[in-house]
Amino acid sequence: GGVCCRDFNISLPQNIQALSGSCVIIKCTFETEEKHDKNLVPKSAATGLWLKDGDKINDHLVFHSTDPKPNHSNGKITGNLLEKNCTTVFYNVSSKHTGKYYFRIESSDLKYIYTVNASTINVLEGSSVSLRCSAETLCSSPPPTLTWSSTPRIPLSESSRLEELISDLNFTATHRQHRVTFTCTITYQLQDENKTAQDSITLHVQYSPKNTSVSVLPSSSVLEGSSVTLICSSDANPAVLNYTWSRESEGQMEQLQSGDTLTFDRIDQKHRGCYHCTAQNQHGTQNSSVMLDIQCEYYITANFTLSHSLAP
């Protein structure tokens, strides 16, 4: 029973690795609709549960913050659930703890299980992007180190605070970073070996049309009477909404049809001119043009013989 709404969000790392026999911290925050915040008050005594490899409480419950069982994982929620912080530490982890975990919040009439979706960021080209990677140092000595991948020429800033190491990436998004995955790797030095864990986030960049071009089949120099097709292409995200064609001839601009192709079944001299294609999406437009040169179908040649005689 209780409330179950699919637009709730949770922030969890995608992947965590831990050394057998040590502890592991799961950084965790969650969101609810504002109308349900009344359920997260001290008098309602919020409870956090972790489920493993499934979301059925009877079959997959491995941790209960207020009603632990002998077969449950040894741990505690260090975050304040009333502040929507579900950060949890598990102690003495082993290979049996490997699996996919789900978090459940129970507080008054609010009962909801959170799952984690693929981690992506959607931004508009030209906007500022800030990525932060943080690592808990509570369970590791010496402190871990953080490294980033997919970050050529992007400056790093690093800082540390009590029990946490932080590395920030700050940059301006460009269309070349569309679908680029940024991975932060945490390296722990434990005894005589290193252990690593990774978390990744993929950038989805929206941008206006780029690299717009017009190609002509079979070629831009065509024989009168032949069939010719102009094709316009462009790279845009979201994809181009529409292509529009226009022709410039003798200083006059003529609006033609829309669509990514423009076809002439039998081309003639009146079609000569410069053709412009405009690609457009909701973020802007870009133009490209091509000149059509129409060659005559027939050529007339004449030979002249000049006779010349001198008068006596």
One Martini backbone bead per residue (centre of mass of N, CA, C, O) as a GRO file, in nm:
protein
  312
    1GLY     BB    1   0.101   0.031  -0.005
    2GLY     BB    2   0.064   0.349  -0.077
    3VAL     BB    3   0.292   0.539  -0.236
    4CYS     BB    4   0.340   0.532  -0.614
    5CYS     BB    5   0.579   0.714  -0.799
    6ARG     BB    6   0.756   0.751  -1.116
    7ASP     BB    7   0.888   1.060  -1.050
    8PHE     BB    8   1.094   0.958  -0.881
    9ASN     BB    9   1.424   1.012  -0.740
   10ILE     BB   10   1.771   0.884  -0.760
   11SER     BB   11   2.104   0.890  -0.610
   12LEU     BB   12   2.346   0.667  -0.755
   13PRO     BB   13   2.577   0.459  -0.803
   14GLN     BB   14   2.642   0.230  -1.061
   15ASN     BB   15   2.928   0.137  -0.924
   16ILE     BB   16   3.067  -0.098  -0.681
   17GLN     BB   17   3.374  -0.158  -0.509
   18ALA     BB   18   3.502  -0.415  -0.281
   19LEU     BB   19   3.672  -0.532  -0.011
   20SER     BB   20   3.707  -0.805   0.145
   21GLY     BB   21   3.632  -0.712   0.490
   22SER     BB   22   3.524  -0.445   0.437
   23CYS     BB   23   3.388  -0.139   0.367
   24VAL     BB   24   3.085   0.036   0.239
   25ILE     BB   25   2.976   0.329   0.061
   26ILE     BB   26   2.647   0.466  -0.011
   27LYS     BB   27   2.562   0.714  -0.203
   28CYS     BB   28   2.238   0.872  -0.108
   29THR     BB   29   1.955   1.011  -0.283
   30PHE     BB   30   1.617   1.152  -0.271
   31GLU     BB   31   1.290   1.195  -0.425
   32THR     BB   32   0.985   1.390  -0.405
   33GLU     BB   33   0.699   1.503  -0.396
   34GLU     BB   34   0.594   1.776  -0.227
   35LYS     BB   35   0.320   1.647  -0.116
   36HIS     BB   36   0.510   1.416   0.049
   37ASP     BB   37   0.677   1.570   0.273
   38LYS     BB   38   0.486   1.525   0.522
   39ASN     BB   39   0.605   1.226   0.572
   40LEU     BB   40   0.896   1.375   0.640
   41VAL     BB   41   0.881   1.336   0.972
   42PRO     BB   42   0.969   1.254   1.285
   43LYS     BB   43   0.684   1.125   1.371
   44SER     BB   44   0.714   0.900   1.125
   45ALA     BB   45   0.965   0.741   1.111
   46ALA     BB   46   1.178   0.669   0.898
   47THR     BB   47   1.248   0.397   0.663
   48GLY     BB   48   1.520   0.188   0.552
   49LEU     BB   49   1.565  -0.018   0.256
   50TRP     BB   50   1.729  -0.315   0.125
   51LEU     BB   51   1.751  -0.464  -0.197
   52LYS     BB   52   1.833  -0.780  -0.373
   53ASP     BB   53   1.778  -0.875  -0.697
   54GLY     BB   54   1.506  -0.717  -0.619
   55ASP     BB   55   1.151  -0.588  -0.528
   56LYS     BB   56   1.084  -0.811  -0.307
   57ILE     BB   57   1.057  -0.818   0.023
   58ASN     BB   58   1.033  -1.128   0.092
   59ASP     BB   59   1.297  -1.206  -0.105
   60HIS     BB   60   1.517  -0.923  -0.099
   61LEU     BB   61   1.576  -0.856   0.189
   62VAL     BB   62   1.892  -0.709   0.359
   63PHE     BB   63   1.773  -0.428   0.491
   64HIS     BB   64   1.681  -0.275   0.818
   65SER     BB   65   1.685   0.008   1.012
   66THR     BB   66   1.456  -0.101   1.252
   67ASP     BB   67   1.455  -0.440   1.158
   68PRO     BB   68   1.679  -0.647   1.211
   69LYS     BB   69   1.830  -0.943   1.086
   70PRO     BB   70   2.046  -1.209   1.098
   71ASN     BB   71   2.052  -1.219   0.757
   72HIS     BB   72   2.154  -0.946   0.744
   73SER     BB   73   2.321  -0.681   0.677
   74ASN     BB   74   2.590  -0.501   0.800
   75GLY     BB   75   2.455  -0.182   0.903
   76LYS     BB   76   2.398   0.178   0.817
   77ILE     BB   77   2.227   0.480   0.822
   78THR     BB   78   2.388   0.800   0.789
   79GLY     BB   79   2.161   0.934   0.680
   80ASN     BB   80   1.887   1.162   0.654
   81LEU     BB   81   1.571   1.078   0.569
   82LEU     BB   82   1.428   1.358   0.626
   83GLU     BB   83   1.657   1.475   0.399
   84LYS     BB   84   1.695   1.259   0.164
   85ASN     BB   85   1.925   1.071   0.302
   86CYS     BB   86   2.060   0.728   0.212
   87THR     BB   87   2.322   0.684   0.329
   88THR     BB   88   2.534   0.384   0.336
   89VAL     BB   89   2.682   0.135   0.554
   90PHE     BB   90   2.883  -0.155   0.501
   91TYR     BB   91   2.999  -0.438   0.670
   92ASN     BB   92   3.184  -0.698   0.600
   93VAL     BB   93   3.230  -0.761   0.309
   94SER     BB   94   3.136  -0.986   0.037
   95SER     BB   95   3.057  -1.183  -0.233
   96LYS     BB   96   2.749  -1.205  -0.139
   97HIS     BB   97   2.695  -0.885  -0.205
   98THR     BB   98   2.666  -0.925  -0.490
   99GLY     BB   99   2.471  -0.683  -0.679
  100LYS     BB  100   2.148  -0.551  -0.707
  101TYR     BB  101   2.017  -0.245  -0.576
  102TYR     BB  102   1.745  -0.138  -0.360
  103PHE     BB  103   1.544   0.135  -0.251
  104ARG     BB  104   1.343   0.190   0.051
  105ILE     BB  105   1.071   0.394   0.156
  106GLU     BB  106   0.930   0.447   0.495
  107SER     BB  107   0.660   0.697   0.559
  108SER     BB  108   0.388   0.647   0.652
  109ASP     BB  109   0.227   0.673   0.338
  110LEU     BB  110   0.520   0.629   0.237
  111LYS     BB  111   0.590   0.391  -0.038
  112TYR     BB  112   0.915   0.328  -0.199
  113ILE     BB  113   1.086   0.208  -0.490
  114TYR     BB  114   1.418   0.234  -0.607
  115THR     BB  115   1.569   0.287  -0.918
  116VAL     BB  116   1.836   0.275  -1.159
  117ASN     BB  117   1.933   0.465  -1.412
  118ALA     BB  118   2.084   0.584  -1.654
  119SER     BB  119   2.358   0.807  -1.673
  120THR     BB  120   2.256   1.141  -1.764
  121ILE     BB  121   2.313   1.447  -1.959
  122ASN     BB  122   2.127   1.741  -2.053
  123VAL     BB  123   2.247   1.980  -2.298
  124LEU     BB  124   2.342   2.289  -2.424
  125GLU     BB  125   2.516   2.437  -2.635
  126GLY     BB  126   2.727   2.657  -2.434
  127SER     BB  127   2.701   2.536  -2.171
  128SER     BB  128   2.758   2.469  -1.846
  129VAL     BB  129   2.970   2.214  -1.694
  130SER     BB  130   2.940   2.007  -1.392
  131LEU     BB  131   3.162   1.764  -1.256
  132ARG     BB  132   3.140   1.534  -0.975
  133CYS     BB  133   3.384   1.361  -0.783
  134SER     BB  134   3.341   1.130  -0.507
  135ALA     BB  135   3.517   1.008  -0.205
  136GLU     BB  136   3.530   0.804   0.043
  137THR     BB  137   3.757   0.786   0.347
  138LEU     BB  138   3.656   0.620   0.594
  139CYS     BB  139   3.758   0.311   0.472
  140SER     BB  140   4.048   0.453   0.399
  141SER     BB  141   4.408   0.372   0.416
  142PRO     BB  142   4.484   0.569   0.235
  143PRO     BB  143   4.368   0.784   0.040
  144PRO     BB  144   4.221   0.821  -0.241
  145THR     BB  145   4.213   0.834  -0.598
  146LEU     BB  146   4.141   1.055  -0.879
  147THR     BB  147   4.021   0.981  -1.217
  148TRP     BB  148   3.990   1.081  -1.561
  149SER     BB  149   3.807   1.040  -1.848
  150SER     BB  150   3.744   1.209  -2.132
  151THR     BB  151   3.962   1.491  -2.070
  152PRO     BB  152   4.071   1.672  -2.287
  153ARG     BB  153   4.157   1.995  -2.195
  154ILE     BB  154   4.033   1.965  -1.904
  155PRO     BB  155   4.011   2.111  -1.619
  156LEU     BB  156   4.113   2.057  -1.286
  157SER     BB  157   3.961   2.020  -0.957
  158GLU     BB  158   4.080   1.986  -0.619
  159SER     BB  159   3.946   1.845  -0.310
  160SER     BB  160   3.897   1.844   0.052
  161ARG     BB  161   3.721   1.678   0.307
  162LEU     BB  162   3.575   1.534   0.544
  163GLU     BB  163   3.572   1.210   0.429
  164GLU     BB  164   3.647   1.359   0.138
  165LEU     BB  165   3.694   1.336  -0.216
  166ILE     BB  166   3.744   1.588  -0.482
  167SER     BB  167   3.646   1.611  -0.840
  168ASP     BB  168   3.643   1.860  -1.097
  169LEU     BB  169   3.445   1.946  -1.391
  170ASN     BB  170   3.486   2.238  -1.611
  171PHE     BB  171   3.270   2.322  -1.893
  172THR     BB  172   3.193   2.369  -2.235
  173ALA     BB  173   2.959   2.268  -2.441
  174THR     BB  174   2.978   2.053  -2.728
  175HIS     BB  175   2.901   1.865  -3.005
  176ARG     BB  176   3.157   1.672  -2.964
  177GLN     BB  177   3.022   1.563  -2.673
  178HIS     BB  178   2.827   1.381  -2.788
  179ARG     BB  179   2.818   1.080  -2.615
  180VAL     BB  180   3.014   1.130  -2.394
  181THR     BB  181   3.206   0.950  -2.156
  182PHE     BB  182   3.247   0.999  -1.811
  183THR     BB  183   3.516   0.872  -1.604
  184CYS     BB  184   3.551   0.778  -1.267
  185THR     BB  185   3.841   0.680  -1.078
  186ILE     BB  186   3.888   0.481  -0.792
  187THR     BB  187   4.180   0.449  -0.577
  188TYR     BB  188   4.274   0.193  -0.358
  189GLN     BB  189   4.505   0.143  -0.088
  190LEU     BB  190   4.540  -0.202   0.012
  191GLN     BB  191   4.802  -0.276   0.131
  192ASP     BB  192   4.938  -0.456  -0.159
  193GLU     BB  193   4.677  -0.330  -0.305
  194ASN     BB  194   4.458  -0.236  -0.566
  195LYS     BB  195   4.144  -0.062  -0.577
  196THR     BB  196   3.863  -0.020  -0.796
  197ALA     BB  197   3.628   0.239  -0.899
  198GLN     BB  198   3.334   0.329  -1.099
  199ASP     BB  199   3.195   0.624  -1.268
  200SER     BB  200   2.937   0.724  -1.503
  201ILE     BB  201   2.876   0.981  -1.762
  202THR     BB  202   2.650   1.097  -2.014
  203LEU     BB  203   2.658   1.324  -2.278
  204HIS     BB  204   2.384   1.531  -2.395
  205VAL     BB  205   2.386   1.731  -2.688
  206GLN     BB  206   2.237   2.020  -2.796
  207TYR     BB  207   2.210   2.131  -3.150
  208SER     BB  208   2.262   2.289  -3.419
  209PRO     BB  209   2.326   2.280  -3.730
  210LYS     BB  210   2.578   2.079  -3.894
  211ASN     BB  211   2.740   2.016  -4.180
  212THR     BB  212   2.602   2.136  -4.422
  213SER     BB  213   2.500   1.974  -4.738
  214VAL     BB  214   2.528   1.950  -5.104
  215SER     BB  215   2.426   1.705  -5.335
  216VAL     BB  216   2.481   1.569  -5.674
  217LEU     BB  217   2.275   1.372  -5.897
  218PRO     BB  218   2.544   1.293  -6.055
  219SER     BB  219   2.611   1.613  -6.103
  220SER     BB  220   2.669   1.964  -6.131
  221SER     BB  221   2.729   1.874  -6.435
  222VAL     BB  222   2.467   1.875  -6.669
  223LEU     BB  223   2.253   1.738  -6.897
  224GLU     BB  224   2.028   1.822  -7.097
  225GLY     BB  225   1.737   1.619  -7.004
  226SER     BB  226   1.814   1.517  -6.740
  227SER     BB  227   1.840   1.364  -6.430
  228VAL     BB  228   1.811   1.542  -6.106
  229THR     BB  229   1.958   1.534  -5.766
  230LEU     BB  230   1.913   1.696  -5.458
  231ILE     BB  231   2.106   1.670  -5.146
  232CYS     BB  232   2.038   1.716  -4.801
  233SER     BB  233   2.262   1.754  -4.515
  234SER     BB  234   2.267   1.706  -4.145
  235ASP     BB  235   2.383   1.792  -3.816
  236ALA     BB  236   2.157   1.721  -3.539
  237ASN     BB  237   2.033   1.820  -3.194
  238PRO     BB  238   1.794   1.757  -3.288
  239ALA     BB  239   1.679   1.670  -3.558
  240VAL     BB  240   1.586   1.776  -3.842
  241LEU     BB  241   1.281   1.919  -3.921
  242ASN     BB  242   1.371   2.099  -4.186
  243TYR     BB  243   1.389   2.146  -4.539
  244THR     BB  244   1.486   2.419  -4.756
  245TRP     BB  245   1.436   2.565  -5.083
  246SER     BB  246   1.642   2.771  -5.307
  247ARG     BB  247   1.681   3.017  -5.583
  248GLU     BB  248   1.952   3.176  -5.758
  249SER     BB  249   1.869   3.415  -6.027
  250GLU     BB  250   1.963   3.705  -6.137
  251GLY     BB  251   1.923   3.814  -5.822
  252GLN     BB  252   1.694   3.605  -5.766
  253MET     BB  253   1.469   3.472  -5.516
  254GLU     BB  254   1.345   3.132  -5.497
  255GLN     BB  255   1.097   2.950  -5.366
  256LEU     BB  256   1.063   2.624  -5.278
  257GLN     BB  257   1.076   2.333  -5.146
  258SER     BB  258   1.053   2.074  -4.921
  259GLY     BB  259   1.309   1.880  -4.815
  260ASP     BB  260   1.602   1.675  -4.878
  261THR     BB  261   1.488   1.679  -5.180
  262LEU     BB  262   1.565   1.765  -5.536
  263THR     BB  263   1.383   1.706  -5.843
  264PHE     BB  264   1.470   1.651  -6.196
  265ASP     BB  265   1.363   1.496  -6.478
  266ARG     BB  266   1.404   1.759  -6.687
  267ILE     BB  267   1.662   1.943  -6.757
  268ASP     BB  268   1.724   2.298  -6.808
  269GLN     BB  269   1.822   2.624  -6.849
  270LYS     BB  270   1.611   2.736  -6.634
  271HIS     BB  271   1.777   2.574  -6.389
  272ARG     BB  272   1.983   2.764  -6.364
  273GLY     BB  273   2.188   2.793  -6.059
  274CYS     BB  274   2.160   2.870  -5.715
  275TYR     BB  275   2.134   2.636  -5.450
  276HIS     BB  276   1.948   2.637  -5.144
  277CYS     BB  277   1.994   2.502  -4.813
  278THR     BB  278   1.783   2.469  -4.515
  279ALA     BB  279   1.855   2.388  -4.185
  280GLN     BB  280   1.622   2.287  -3.913
  281ASN     BB  281   1.587   2.353  -3.569
  282GLN     BB  282   1.516   2.466  -3.244
  283HIS     BB  283   1.833   2.601  -3.242
  284GLY     BB  284   1.849   2.642  -3.570
  285THR     BB  285   2.049   2.733  -3.862
  286GLN     BB  286   2.169   2.611  -4.195
  287ASN     BB  287   2.365   2.662  -4.488
  288SER     BB  288   2.365   2.549  -4.839
  289SER     BB  289   2.538   2.530  -5.165
  290VAL     BB  290   2.479   2.507  -5.534
  291MET     BB  291   2.591   2.482  -5.869
  292LEU     BB  292   2.416   2.476  -6.176
  293ASP     BB  293   2.531   2.322  -6.480
  294ILE     BB  294   2.407   2.349  -6.809
  295GLN     BB  295   2.431   2.139  -7.076
  296CYS     BB  296   2.416   2.104  -7.391
  297GLU     BB  297   2.288   1.862  -7.604
  298TYR     BB  298   2.379   2.034  -7.857
  299TYR     BB  299   2.624   2.058  -8.123
  300ILE     BB  300   2.748   2.303  -8.352
  301THR     BB  301   2.943   2.252  -8.639
  302ALA     BB  302   3.192   2.430  -8.844
  303ASN     BB  303   3.344   2.445  -9.164
  304PHE     BB  304   3.595   2.653  -9.304
  305THR     BB  305   3.687   2.767  -9.637
  306LEU     BB  306   3.956   2.956  -9.762
  307SER     BB  307   3.963   3.144 -10.053
  308HIS     BB  308   4.252   3.272 -10.239
  309SER     BB  309   4.308   3.521 -10.481
  310LEU     BB  310   4.520   3.672 -10.704
  311ALA     BB  311   4.549   3.926 -10.893
  312PRO     BB  312   4.728   4.009 -11.180
   0.00000   0.00000   0.00000
